[in-house]
Amino acid sequence: MQQSNLQNRLLGQLPEECFREIADSIEFVDLPRSYVFSEPLKDCNYSYFIESGIGSIVAVSPEGQQSEVGIFGREGMTPAYLILETAMTPYSIFMQVPGTGYRLPNETLFALAQRSAPLRRLLLRYAYVLSIQTAYTGLSNSIHHVDVRLARWLLMCHDRTRSDQFSLTHEFLAVMLSVRRSSVTNALHMLEGNHLIYSERSLITIRDRRALEDFAGDAYGIPESEYGRLIGRI
């Protein structure tokens, strides 16, 4: 395995000596849609570094209500808070857009992070950036209209893939945005009417990235800027 060929930004930025130490423990895995990385308040045994596709971090209420609070792809990993000595969170974390990745035992990664200051700093910075994304997701859900929130979400997905197309159902988008399916349909019509996207059955295509950013306005950009400042361009 050549480190320079990896798509995951965190694995790619590991110091060479760190990567050599974990190379024999890394396992390539297919990550189909709905692949579960971890369940609420349950320990997970592996850390995953996505090469392609998108993972979703969803908060779940005791009554079963769900709201997406974060996403990650080739720029990140899960569990993001392993460096804080916990692999357990109240979130449900799973693949929303299928892809591939690598995994290694949590104990291997954590032990190396204890010995390597550069790795520890990189993982702490990623955990911080993900917390910023979560905070701004909450802010956007509070103050922005659903069509703006959808534009933000599509931009975040676009950042993490090599394609302008996403295979997503209206039902899935409704869960991710914490709105009714009819609201998703109306928001998609709004973006399509402004020539920002194409929307077909279970398929969304980004038509004009720059205009979509303008439409999203202040809903998009701050977490991405923080990632760029601390880790590198997302």
Short mmCIF file of N, CA, C and O in Angstrom, two decimals, residues 12 36 108 112-113 117 132 142 151 184 210 218 231-232:
data_model
loop_
_atom_site.label_atom_id
_atom_site.label_comp_id
_atom_site.label_asym_id
_atom_site.label_seq_id
_atom_site.Cartn_x
_atom_site.Cartn_y
_atom_site.Cartn_z
N GLY A 12 -3.30 10.39 4.44
CA GLY A 12 -2.29 10.97 3.57
C GLY A 12 -1.35 11.93 4.28
O GLY A 12 -0.21 12.12 3.86
N VAL A 36 -23.05 0.31 9.05
CA VAL A 36 -23.04 0.92 10.38
C VAL A 36 -21.63 0.95 10.94
O VAL A 36 -20.98 -0.10 11.11
N THR A 108 -4.98 0.05 18.25
CA THR A 108 -3.75 0.30 17.49
C THR A 108 -3.57 1.78 17.23
O THR A 108 -2.48 2.34 17.43
N LEU A 112 -0.75 4.39 19.06
CA LEU A 112 0.20 5.15 18.26
C LEU A 112 0.05 6.65 18.52
O LEU A 112 1.05 7.38 18.59
N ALA A 113 -1.19 7.12 18.69
CA ALA A 113 -1.41 8.53 18.96
C ALA A 113 -0.79 8.96 20.29
O ALA A 113 -0.37 10.11 20.45
N ALA A 117 3.24 12.74 18.69
CA ALA A 117 2.64 14.07 18.84
C ALA A 117 2.02 14.57 17.53
O ALA A 117 0.94 15.16 17.55
N ILE A 132 -17.08 21.94 15.10
CA ILE A 132 -17.51 23.19 14.48
C ILE A 132 -18.61 22.92 13.46
O ILE A 132 -19.62 23.62 13.39
N SER A 142 -31.62 26.14 12.76
CA SER A 142 -32.41 27.10 13.54
C SER A 142 -32.80 28.34 12.76
O SER A 142 -33.88 28.89 13.00
N ALA A 151 -29.19 23.44 0.10
CA ALA A 151 -28.05 23.90 -0.69
C ALA A 151 -26.74 23.68 0.07
O ALA A 151 -25.75 23.20 -0.49
N VAL A 184 -38.80 18.72 1.36
CA VAL A 184 -37.66 18.38 0.53
C VAL A 184 -38.01 18.55 -0.95
O VAL A 184 -37.25 19.13 -1.73
N ARG A 210 -20.82 27.32 -8.23
CA ARG A 210 -20.62 28.69 -7.75
C ARG A 210 -21.95 29.35 -7.39
O ARG A 210 -22.07 30.00 -6.35
N ASP A 218 -24.44 32.56 3.90
CA ASP A 218 -23.67 32.34 5.14
C ASP A 218 -23.96 31.01 5.80
O ASP A 218 -23.39 30.71 6.85
N ILE A 231 -5.99 21.83 8.72
CA ILE A 231 -5.62 20.55 8.15
C ILE A 231 -5.22 20.68 6.68
O ILE A 231 -4.20 20.15 6.24
N GLY A 232 -6.03 21.37 5.90
CA GLY A 232 -5.76 21.52 4.47
C GLY A 232 -7.06 21.69 3.74
O GLY A 232 -8.14 21.50 4.29
#
